mmCIF file of C-alpha atoms and ligand atoms in Angstrom:
data_model
loop_
_atom_site.group_PDB
_atom_site.id
_atom_site.type_symbol
_atom_site.label_atom_id
_atom_site.label_comp_id
_atom_site.label_asym_id
_atom_site.label_seq_id
_atom_site.Cartn_x
_atom_site.Cartn_y
_atom_site.Cartn_z
ATOM 1 C CA MET G 16 -22.066 -25.164 87.139
ATOM 2 C CA LYS G 17 -25.237 -25.169 85.044
ATOM 3 C CA LEU G 18 -25.348 -23.533 81.645
ATOM 4 C CA GLU G 19 -28.553 -21.495 81.465
ATOM 5 C CA LYS G 20 -27.950 -18.318 79.505
ATOM 6 C CA VAL G 21 -26.551 -18.500 76.010
ATOM 7 C CA MET G 22 -25.561 -15.854 73.471
ATOM 8 C CA VAL G 23 -25.417 -16.783 69.803
ATOM 9 C CA VAL G 24 -23.216 -14.361 67.854
ATOM 10 C CA GLY G 25 -24.323 -14.083 64.226
ATOM 11 C CA ALA G 26 -27.968 -14.317 63.177
ATOM 12 C CA GLY G 27 -27.418 -15.837 59.729
ATOM 13 C CA GLN G 28 -28.601 -19.256 58.608
ATOM 14 C CA MET G 29 -26.434 -21.169 61.118
ATOM 15 C CA GLY G 30 -26.753 -18.699 64.010
ATOM 16 C CA ALA G 31 -30.546 -18.573 63.732
ATOM 17 C CA GLY G 32 -30.734 -22.374 63.647
ATOM 18 C CA ILE G 33 -28.484 -22.680 66.706
ATOM 19 C CA ALA G 34 -30.514 -20.058 68.586
ATOM 20 C CA GLN G 35 -33.711 -21.923 67.688
ATOM 21 C CA VAL G 36 -32.558 -25.316 68.990
ATOM 22 C CA CYS G 37 -31.161 -23.731 72.186
ATOM 23 C CA ALA G 38 -34.418 -21.820 72.832
ATOM 24 C CA GLN G 39 -36.439 -24.987 72.136
ATOM 25 C CA ALA G 40 -34.348 -26.810 74.756
ATOM 26 C CA GLY G 41 -35.290 -24.160 77.341
ATOM 27 C CA TYR G 42 -32.146 -22.006 77.368
ATOM 28 C CA LYS G 43 -32.466 -18.221 77.605
ATOM 29 C CA VAL G 44 -30.908 -17.094 74.349
ATOM 30 C CA LEU G 45 -29.583 -13.733 73.207
ATOM 31 C CA LEU G 46 -29.389 -13.655 69.408
ATOM 32 C CA HIS G 47 -26.724 -11.134 68.523
ATOM 33 C CA ASP G 48 -25.726 -9.457 65.280
ATOM 34 C CA LEU G 49 -24.301 -6.119 64.234
ATOM 35 C CA LYS G 50 -27.533 -4.578 62.951
ATOM 36 C CA PRO G 51 -31.140 -4.887 64.174
ATOM 37 C CA GLU G 52 -32.297 -5.915 60.688
ATOM 38 C CA PHE G 53 -29.896 -8.895 60.697
ATOM 39 C CA VAL G 54 -31.281 -10.082 64.053
ATOM 40 C CA GLU G 55 -34.866 -9.524 62.868
ATOM 41 C CA ARG G 56 -34.219 -11.623 59.789
ATOM 42 C CA GLY G 57 -32.849 -14.448 61.961
ATOM 43 C CA LEU G 58 -35.817 -14.266 64.322
ATOM 44 C CA GLY G 59 -38.127 -14.296 61.283
ATOM 45 C CA VAL G 60 -36.571 -17.563 60.070
ATOM 46 C CA ILE G 61 -37.044 -19.082 63.536
ATOM 47 C CA ASP G 62 -40.674 -17.934 63.652
ATOM 48 C CA LYS G 63 -41.319 -19.543 60.262
ATOM 49 C CA ASN G 64 -39.707 -22.837 61.347
ATOM 50 C CA LEU G 65 -41.710 -22.929 64.582
ATOM 51 C CA SER G 66 -44.946 -22.125 62.745
ATOM 52 C CA ARG G 67 -44.275 -25.090 60.447
ATOM 53 C CA ASN G 68 -43.961 -27.258 63.559
ATOM 54 C CA VAL G 69 -47.301 -25.913 64.835
ATOM 55 C CA ASP G 70 -48.983 -26.504 61.436
ATOM 56 C CA LYS G 71 -47.686 -30.075 61.432
ATOM 57 C CA GLY G 72 -49.047 -30.657 64.940
ATOM 58 C CA ARG G 73 -45.594 -31.169 66.471
ATOM 59 C CA MET G 74 -45.918 -28.181 68.762
ATOM 60 C CA THR G 75 -48.793 -26.151 70.201
ATOM 61 C CA GLU G 76 -49.123 -22.401 69.650
ATOM 62 C CA ARG G 77 -48.411 -21.974 73.363
ATOM 63 C CA GLU G 78 -45.210 -24.032 73.165
ATOM 64 C CA LYS G 79 -44.142 -21.938 70.189
ATOM 65 C CA GLN G 80 -44.702 -18.800 72.252
ATOM 66 C CA GLU G 81 -42.593 -20.219 75.089
ATOM 67 C CA VAL G 82 -39.721 -20.787 72.659
ATOM 68 C CA ILE G 83 -40.096 -17.235 71.293
ATOM 69 C CA ASN G 84 -40.089 -15.916 74.877
ATOM 70 C CA ASN G 85 -36.713 -17.576 75.424
ATOM 71 C CA LEU G 86 -35.220 -15.453 72.627
ATOM 72 C CA THR G 87 -33.989 -11.869 72.994
ATOM 73 C CA ALA G 88 -32.495 -9.705 70.265
ATOM 74 C CA SER G 89 -29.089 -8.131 70.867
ATOM 75 C CA THR G 90 -26.961 -5.686 68.899
ATOM 76 C CA ASP G 91 -24.577 -4.891 71.754
ATOM 77 C CA LEU G 92 -21.876 -7.462 72.548
ATOM 78 C CA GLN G 93 -21.846 -6.101 76.119
ATOM 79 C CA ASP G 94 -25.103 -8.073 76.584
ATOM 80 C CA ALA G 95 -22.810 -11.121 76.936
ATOM 81 C CA ALA G 96 -21.909 -9.880 80.442
ATOM 82 C CA GLY G 97 -24.453 -12.240 82.026
ATOM 83 C CA VAL G 98 -24.165 -15.393 79.917
ATOM 84 C CA ASP G 99 -22.739 -18.836 80.703
ATOM 85 C CA LEU G 100 -22.019 -19.826 77.110
ATOM 86 C CA VAL G 101 -21.429 -18.019 73.838
ATOM 87 C CA ILE G 102 -21.756 -19.860 70.533
ATOM 88 C CA GLU G 103 -20.166 -17.796 67.804
ATOM 89 C CA ALA G 104 -21.500 -18.238 64.256
ATOM 90 C CA ALA G 105 -20.132 -15.120 62.569
ATOM 91 C CA VAL G 106 -18.337 -14.962 59.215
ATOM 92 C CA GLU G 107 -15.529 -17.443 58.545
ATOM 93 C CA LYS G 108 -12.603 -15.030 58.813
ATOM 94 C CA MET G 109 -9.921 -15.579 61.427
ATOM 95 C CA GLU G 110 -9.320 -11.833 62.023
ATOM 96 C CA ILE G 111 -13.025 -11.291 62.721
ATOM 97 C CA LYS G 112 -13.371 -14.343 64.954
ATOM 98 C CA ALA G 113 -10.188 -13.460 66.884
ATOM 99 C CA LYS G 114 -11.538 -9.943 67.459
ATOM 100 C CA ILE G 115 -14.942 -11.210 68.640
ATOM 101 C CA PHE G 116 -13.345 -13.755 70.995
ATOM 102 C CA ALA G 117 -10.952 -11.151 72.462
ATOM 103 C CA GLN G 118 -13.946 -8.861 73.119
ATOM 104 C CA LEU G 119 -16.035 -11.685 74.591
ATOM 105 C CA ASP G 120 -13.121 -12.634 76.837
ATOM 106 C CA ASN G 121 -13.283 -9.160 78.379
ATOM 107 C CA ILE G 122 -17.086 -8.986 78.578
ATOM 108 C CA THR G 123 -18.233 -12.442 79.745
ATOM 109 C CA PRO G 124 -18.011 -13.751 83.333
ATOM 110 C CA VAL G 125 -14.884 -15.789 84.137
ATOM 111 C CA HIS G 126 -16.860 -19.052 84.208
ATOM 112 C CA ALA G 127 -18.307 -18.560 80.706
ATOM 113 C CA ILE G 128 -17.423 -21.012 77.921
ATOM 114 C CA LEU G 129 -16.710 -19.549 74.489
ATOM 115 C CA ALA G 130 -17.612 -21.871 71.603
ATOM 116 C CA SER G 131 -17.211 -21.386 67.861
ATOM 117 C CA ASN G 132 -19.350 -22.928 65.140
ATOM 118 C CA THR G 133 -16.480 -22.536 62.671
ATOM 119 C CA SER G 134 -16.577 -25.097 59.871
ATOM 120 C CA SER G 135 -12.808 -25.355 59.453
ATOM 121 C CA LEU G 136 -10.775 -22.655 61.230
ATOM 122 C CA PRO G 137 -8.421 -23.833 64.005
ATOM 123 C CA ILE G 138 -10.033 -23.665 67.463
ATOM 124 C CA THR G 139 -6.540 -23.449 68.980
ATOM 125 C CA GLU G 140 -5.854 -20.219 67.090
ATOM 126 C CA ILE G 141 -9.242 -18.727 68.008
ATOM 127 C CA ALA G 142 -8.558 -19.673 71.647
ATOM 128 C CA ALA G 143 -5.188 -17.903 71.513
ATOM 129 C CA ALA G 144 -7.055 -14.593 71.116
ATOM 130 C CA THR G 145 -8.357 -15.021 74.690
ATOM 131 C CA LYS G 146 -6.859 -15.375 78.140
ATOM 132 C CA ARG G 147 -9.028 -18.457 78.756
ATOM 133 C CA PRO G 148 -8.010 -20.966 76.044
ATOM 134 C CA GLU G 149 -9.058 -23.812 78.353
ATOM 135 C CA LYS G 150 -12.657 -22.579 78.056
ATOM 136 C CA VAL G 151 -12.669 -22.277 74.260
ATOM 137 C CA ILE G 152 -14.128 -25.119 72.195
ATOM 138 C CA GLY G 153 -15.649 -25.856 68.781
ATOM 139 C CA MET G 154 -19.344 -26.711 68.395
ATOM 140 C CA HIS G 155 -19.822 -27.417 64.702
ATOM 141 C CA PHE G 156 -23.511 -27.706 63.841
ATOM 142 C CA MET G 157 -24.712 -28.952 60.454
ATOM 143 C CA ASN G 158 -27.084 -27.172 58.090
ATOM 144 C CA PRO G 159 -30.114 -27.151 58.427
ATOM 145 C CA VAL G 160 -29.477 -26.994 62.167
ATOM 146 C CA PRO G 161 -33.024 -27.854 63.339
ATOM 147 C CA VAL G 162 -32.927 -31.057 61.275
ATOM 148 C CA MET G 163 -29.375 -32.423 61.430
ATOM 149 C CA LYS G 164 -28.460 -34.562 64.449
ATOM 150 C CA LEU G 165 -24.692 -34.093 64.507
ATOM 151 C CA VAL G 166 -22.630 -31.572 66.429
ATOM 152 C CA GLU G 167 -18.873 -32.039 66.019
ATOM 153 C CA ILE G 168 -17.263 -31.027 69.286
ATOM 154 C CA ILE G 169 -13.732 -29.844 68.678
ATOM 155 C CA ARG G 170 -11.121 -29.714 71.401
ATOM 156 C CA GLY G 171 -8.488 -27.043 70.966
ATOM 157 C CA LEU G 172 -4.984 -27.779 72.189
ATOM 158 C CA ALA G 173 -5.771 -26.251 75.591
ATOM 159 C CA THR G 174 -9.484 -27.131 75.987
ATOM 160 C CA ALA G 175 -10.091 -28.465 79.510
ATOM 161 C CA ASP G 176 -11.665 -31.931 79.884
ATOM 162 C CA GLU G 177 -14.302 -30.486 82.192
ATOM 163 C CA VAL G 178 -15.283 -27.917 79.539
ATOM 164 C CA TYR G 179 -15.493 -30.665 76.923
ATOM 165 C CA GLN G 180 -17.787 -32.700 79.190
ATOM 166 C CA MET G 181 -20.074 -29.741 79.896
ATOM 167 C CA ILE G 182 -20.461 -29.014 76.194
ATOM 168 C CA GLU G 183 -21.020 -32.678 75.407
ATOM 169 C CA GLU G 184 -23.837 -32.769 77.982
ATOM 170 C CA MET G 185 -25.279 -29.468 76.786
ATOM 171 C CA THR G 186 -25.336 -30.748 73.198
ATOM 172 C CA LYS G 187 -27.375 -33.765 74.290
ATOM 173 C CA THR G 188 -29.935 -31.439 75.904
ATOM 174 C CA LEU G 189 -30.411 -29.924 72.418
ATOM 175 C CA ASN G 190 -31.457 -33.384 71.224
ATOM 176 C CA LYS G 191 -28.285 -33.582 69.136
ATOM 177 C CA VAL G 192 -25.520 -36.151 69.051
ATOM 178 C CA PRO G 193 -22.071 -34.845 70.052
ATOM 179 C CA VAL G 194 -19.052 -36.424 68.376
ATOM 180 C CA ALA G 195 -15.522 -35.734 69.690
ATOM 181 C CA VAL G 196 -12.966 -34.529 67.186
ATOM 182 C CA ASN G 197 -9.477 -33.076 67.498
ATOM 183 C CA ASP G 198 -8.382 -29.765 66.053
ATOM 184 C CA PHE G 199 -7.068 -30.346 62.527
ATOM 185 C CA PRO G 200 -8.065 -28.524 59.316
ATOM 186 C CA GLY G 201 -11.662 -29.278 58.331
ATOM 187 C CA PHE G 202 -12.062 -31.458 61.450
ATOM 188 C CA VAL G 203 -13.708 -34.709 60.252
ATOM 189 C CA SER G 204 -16.919 -33.503 58.563
ATOM 190 C CA ASN G 205 -15.441 -31.090 56.067
ATOM 191 C CA ARG G 206 -12.200 -32.999 55.567
ATOM 192 C CA VAL G 207 -14.240 -35.871 54.200
ATOM 193 C CA LEU G 208 -17.216 -34.024 52.684
ATOM 194 C CA MET G 209 -15.492 -31.177 50.836
ATOM 195 C CA PRO G 210 -12.973 -33.259 48.837
ATOM 196 C CA MET G 211 -15.957 -35.381 47.751
ATOM 197 C CA ILE G 212 -17.825 -32.267 46.594
ATOM 198 C CA ASN G 213 -14.647 -30.872 44.977
ATOM 199 C CA GLU G 214 -14.137 -34.170 43.126
ATOM 200 C CA ALA G 215 -17.746 -34.030 41.895
ATOM 201 C CA ILE G 216 -16.997 -30.536 40.527
ATOM 202 C CA TYR G 217 -13.840 -31.881 38.786
ATOM 203 C CA THR G 218 -15.974 -34.640 37.314
ATOM 204 C CA LEU G 219 -18.279 -31.999 35.832
ATOM 205 C CA TYR G 220 -15.297 -29.816 34.753
ATOM 206 C CA GLU G 221 -13.698 -32.715 32.902
ATOM 207 C CA GLY G 222 -16.949 -33.575 31.132
ATOM 208 C CA VAL G 223 -17.265 -37.039 32.645
ATOM 209 C CA ALA G 224 -21.010 -36.541 33.082
ATOM 210 C CA THR G 225 -23.701 -33.880 33.332
ATOM 211 C CA LYS G 226 -24.434 -32.245 36.675
ATOM 212 C CA GLU G 227 -27.734 -34.112 36.872
ATOM 213 C CA ALA G 228 -26.013 -37.440 36.204
ATOM 214 C CA ILE G 229 -23.324 -36.812 38.843
ATOM 215 C CA ASP G 230 -25.966 -35.998 41.448
ATOM 216 C CA GLU G 231 -28.101 -38.958 40.437
ATOM 217 C CA VAL G 232 -25.173 -41.393 40.793
ATOM 218 C CA MET G 233 -24.495 -40.291 44.345
ATOM 219 C CA LYS G 234 -28.190 -40.095 45.330
ATOM 220 C CA LEU G 235 -29.284 -43.433 43.935
ATOM 221 C CA GLY G 236 -25.967 -45.267 44.169
ATOM 222 C CA MET G 237 -24.857 -44.139 47.607
ATOM 223 C CA ASN G 238 -28.175 -43.161 49.171
ATOM 224 C CA HIS G 239 -27.071 -39.573 49.766
ATOM 225 C CA PRO G 240 -30.112 -37.352 50.409
ATOM 226 C CA MET G 241 -28.749 -34.753 47.966
ATOM 227 C CA GLY G 242 -26.273 -35.120 45.115
ATOM 228 C CA PRO G 243 -22.907 -33.402 45.755
ATOM 229 C CA LEU G 244 -23.523 -30.509 43.342
ATOM 230 C CA THR G 245 -26.973 -29.816 44.816
ATOM 231 C CA LEU G 246 -25.395 -30.009 48.260
ATOM 232 C CA ALA G 247 -22.640 -27.588 47.222
ATOM 233 C CA ASP G 248 -25.318 -25.110 46.085
ATOM 234 C CA PHE G 249 -27.133 -25.633 49.389
ATOM 235 C CA ILE G 250 -23.992 -25.031 51.496
ATOM 236 C CA GLY G 251 -22.847 -22.077 49.335
ATOM 237 C CA LEU G 252 -20.061 -22.287 46.762
ATOM 238 C CA ASP G 253 -18.101 -19.520 48.507
ATOM 239 C CA THR G 254 -18.142 -21.606 51.709
ATOM 240 C CA CYS G 255 -17.062 -24.726 49.793
ATOM 241 C CA LEU G 256 -14.166 -22.832 48.199
ATOM 242 C CA TYR G 257 -13.150 -21.314 51.500
ATOM 243 C CA ILE G 258 -13.062 -24.711 53.201
ATOM 244 C CA MET G 259 -11.072 -26.274 50.332
ATOM 245 C CA GLU G 260 -8.568 -23.409 50.603
ATOM 246 C CA THR G 261 -8.318 -23.974 54.365
ATOM 247 C CA LEU G 262 -7.602 -27.690 53.762
ATOM 248 C CA HIS G 263 -5.117 -26.916 50.964
ATOM 249 C CA GLU G 264 -3.229 -24.375 53.052
ATOM 250 C CA GLY G 265 -3.556 -26.283 56.334
ATOM 251 C CA PHE G 266 -2.102 -29.556 55.001
ATOM 252 C CA GLY G 267 0.067 -28.077 52.228
ATOM 253 C CA ASP G 268 -1.108 -30.991 50.073
ATOM 254 C CA ASP G 269 -2.240 -30.534 46.468
ATOM 255 C CA LYS G 270 -4.810 -33.289 46.815
ATOM 256 C CA TYR G 271 -6.985 -30.551 48.335
ATOM 257 C CA ARG G 272 -6.603 -28.039 45.472
ATOM 258 C CA PRO G 273 -9.953 -26.402 44.685
ATOM 259 C CA CYS G 274 -11.345 -27.147 41.244
ATOM 260 C CA PRO G 275 -10.920 -24.163 38.846
ATOM 261 C CA LEU G 276 -14.632 -24.421 37.988
ATOM 262 C CA LEU G 277 -15.510 -23.810 41.643
ATOM 263 C CA ARG G 278 -13.285 -20.696 41.654
ATOM 264 C CA LYS G 279 -14.883 -19.493 38.434
ATOM 265 C CA TYR G 280 -18.434 -19.819 39.781
ATOM 266 C CA VAL G 281 -17.509 -17.984 42.970
ATOM 267 C CA LYS G 282 -15.864 -15.187 40.934
ATOM 268 C CA ALA G 283 -19.071 -14.951 38.867
ATOM 269 C CA GLY G 284 -21.105 -14.524 42.042
ATOM 270 C CA TRP G 285 -22.865 -17.846 41.408
ATOM 271 C CA LEU G 286 -22.795 -18.869 45.031
ATOM 272 C CA GLY G 287 -25.620 -21.414 44.958
ATOM 273 C CA LYS G 288 -29.114 -21.341 46.360
ATOM 274 C CA LYS G 289 -28.617 -18.135 48.314
ATOM 275 C CA THR G 290 -27.885 -16.100 45.162
ATOM 276 C CA GLY G 291 -30.392 -17.950 42.965
ATOM 277 C CA ARG G 292 -27.694 -19.604 40.844
ATOM 278 C CA GLY G 293 -24.892 -22.084 41.368
ATOM 279 C CA PHE G 294 -24.626 -25.370 39.522
ATOM 280 C CA TYR G 295 -28.401 -25.108 39.245
ATOM 281 C CA GLU G 296 -30.801 -22.172 38.977
ATOM 282 C CA TYR G 297 -33.301 -21.418 41.723
ATOM 283 C CA GLU G 298 -36.512 -19.437 41.472
ATOM 284 C CA SER G 299 -36.129 -17.684 44.783
ATOM 285 C CA SER G 300 -32.889 -16.908 46.601
ATOM 286 C CA HIS G 301 -34.500 -17.409 50.025
ATOM 287 C CA LYS G 302 -36.114 -20.520 51.422
HETATM 288 N N1 CAA A 412 -34.790 -25.423 58.312
HETATM 289 C C1 CAA A 412 -35.583 -26.187 59.091
HETATM 290 N N2 CAA A 412 -36.140 -27.338 58.676
HETATM 291 C C2 CAA A 412 -35.906 -27.722 57.404
HETATM 292 C C3 CAA A 412 -35.094 -26.981 56.536
HETATM 293 C C4 CAA A 412 -34.513 -25.784 57.035
HETATM 294 N N3 CAA A 412 -33.709 -25.016 56.291
HETATM 295 N N4 CAA A 412 -35.031 -27.613 55.345
HETATM 296 C C5 CAA A 412 -35.786 -28.735 55.466
HETATM 297 N N5 CAA A 412 -36.296 -28.789 56.702
HETATM 298 C C6 CAA A 412 -37.147 -29.856 57.245
HETATM 299 C C7 CAA A 412 -38.480 -29.887 56.563
HETATM 300 O O1 CAA A 412 -39.403 -29.032 57.194
HETATM 301 C C8 CAA A 412 -38.885 -31.333 56.706
HETATM 302 O O2 CAA A 412 -39.381 -31.556 57.997
HETATM 303 P P1 CAA A 412 -40.628 -32.571 58.211
HETATM 304 O O3 CAA A 412 -40.465 -33.693 57.256
HETATM 305 O O4 CAA A 412 -40.456 -32.985 59.628
HETATM 306 O O5 CAA A 412 -41.791 -31.735 57.953
HETATM 307 C C9 CAA A 412 -37.550 -32.088 56.648
HETATM 308 O O6 CAA A 412 -36.535 -31.117 56.956
HETATM 309 C C10 CAA A 412 -37.321 -32.685 55.284
HETATM 310 O O7 CAA A 412 -37.391 -31.636 54.334
HETATM 311 P P2 CAA A 412 -37.988 -31.784 52.870
HETATM 312 O O8 CAA A 412 -39.061 -32.828 52.866
HETATM 313 O O9 CAA A 412 -38.330 -30.417 52.391
HETATM 314 O O10 CAA A 412 -36.776 -32.211 51.979
HETATM 315 P P3 CAA A 412 -35.798 -33.432 52.093
HETATM 316 O O11 CAA A 412 -36.458 -34.661 52.567
HETATM 317 O O12 CAA A 412 -35.067 -33.426 50.818
HETATM 318 O O13 CAA A 412 -34.762 -32.995 53.249
HETATM 319 C C11 CAA A 412 -32.732 -32.026 53.876
HETATM 320 C C12 CAA A 412 -34.068 -31.794 53.202
HETATM 321 C C13 CAA A 412 -32.928 -32.356 55.347
HETATM 322 C C14 CAA A 412 -31.954 -30.730 53.745
HETATM 323 C C15 CAA A 412 -32.030 -33.247 53.165
HETATM 324 O O14 CAA A 412 -32.010 -33.043 51.768
HETATM 325 C C16 CAA A 412 -30.615 -33.466 53.624
HETATM 326 O O15 CAA A 412 -30.369 -34.052 54.663
HETATM 327 N N6 CAA A 412 -29.626 -32.971 52.830
HETATM 328 C C17 CAA A 412 -28.228 -33.051 53.185
HETATM 329 C C18 CAA A 412 -27.897 -31.976 54.173
HETATM 330 C C19 CAA A 412 -26.474 -32.006 54.575
HETATM 331 O O16 CAA A 412 -25.661 -32.775 54.123
HETATM 332 N N7 CAA A 412 -26.130 -31.087 55.485
HETATM 333 C C20 CAA A 412 -24.774 -30.913 55.933
HETATM 334 C C21 CAA A 412 -24.152 -29.869 55.082
HETATM 335 S S1 CAA A 412 -22.479 -29.644 55.522
HETATM 336 C C22 CAA A 412 -22.529 -28.625 56.832
HETATM 337 O O17 CAA A 412 -23.520 -28.112 57.245
HETATM 338 C C23 CAA A 412 -21.213 -28.402 57.442
HETATM 339 C C24 CAA A 412 -20.380 -27.334 56.884
HETATM 340 O O18 CAA A 412 -19.541 -26.845 57.634
HETATM 341 C C25 CAA A 412 -20.431 -26.906 55.485
#
C-alpha cells in the first residue's frame, strides 16, 4: 500500500513544520486544528518558510505554489475519512491524545496508520486508545522541523513490523533520517537532552556560572549550535518541565527531578522565546 494522503493534527510550530515537509515531498496534506485561525496561523508560517526558500533561490515561485496546492485546511476531524496516515502533533496531554486517537480510529479507513509526534508520552498507551494498536507508531520530529534531519521512529509494544517499515520508508521520502527507538520514557532524544538542559539550569541555580557562561561553555567547548539555556528557551520551558516530569514519573528515579528554578520560571509564565522571556529576554515573541 502506498501512503499518499496525510492529515496532520495540530497546526502549531511542530504540526506546521510536519505539514510543510510532507507537502514539499508531494503528499496531499490536510492540516487540522480546532479553529480556523489556528490553521491559518500554521499555513502562514509555512508560507513564510517557503517564501524564504524562494528568496534564497532554493525553490521557484511555481514550486512554492505546488507545495501550497498540496495543503488543505481542516477543522473537522471527519476529514480524516480518506487519509492513509495521520501524524498527530496536538498538545502533550495523554487524555487529549487518547481522545483524538480513539476518534481517528473510528473515522479513518482500516488501512490507515496513526502516528504521534509526542516528545515523551508512551506510544503503547496512546495505541491502547484504539482498536488498531499494531498500526500506531511514534514519529518524533525535531524543532525546527524543516531544518532538522532526525525523526525518531518509536515502536509501541504492539506496532507491526510492516507498519514500522512503511513509516521508515515514508520518513526517507521527507528527506529525513529515521532512527529506530523503543517505547520508554523520553525515548532517546529527550532522555539524553533534557537531563543535560536540567543540569544546566541547576548549574545556574547553584550560582556556578552566569547563563551566558553556561551557554558559552557548551557552544564553544562541545560544538553545540545553541547553549542549553538558549535551547531550553527555544523549546519552551513548559515543554522542558513537562518532559522532565514524564522522565521522573516514568522511571521513578530522582536523578530526573526538575530543577526548582525551572518550575519557578514556568509558574511565572516565563516560558522562553514564545512568551518573550525565559532565561533570556526576546524582543518579539514570534519568529
Ligand atoms: N523554521 C524553518 N527554518 C528555520 C527556522 C525555523 N523555525 N529557524 C532557522 N531556520 C533555518 C534558517 O532559515 C537557515 O536556513 P538557511 O541557512 O538555509 O537559510 C538555517 O535554519 C540556519 O538558521 P540561522 O542562520 O538563522 O541560525 P543558526 O545557524 O543558529 O541555526 C538552528 C538555527 C537550526 C535552530 C540551530 O541553532 C540549531 O540547530 N539549534 C539546535 C536545535 C535543536 O537542538 N533542536 C532540537 C530541539 S529538541 C526537539 O525538538 C525535541 C523535543 O521533543 C523537545
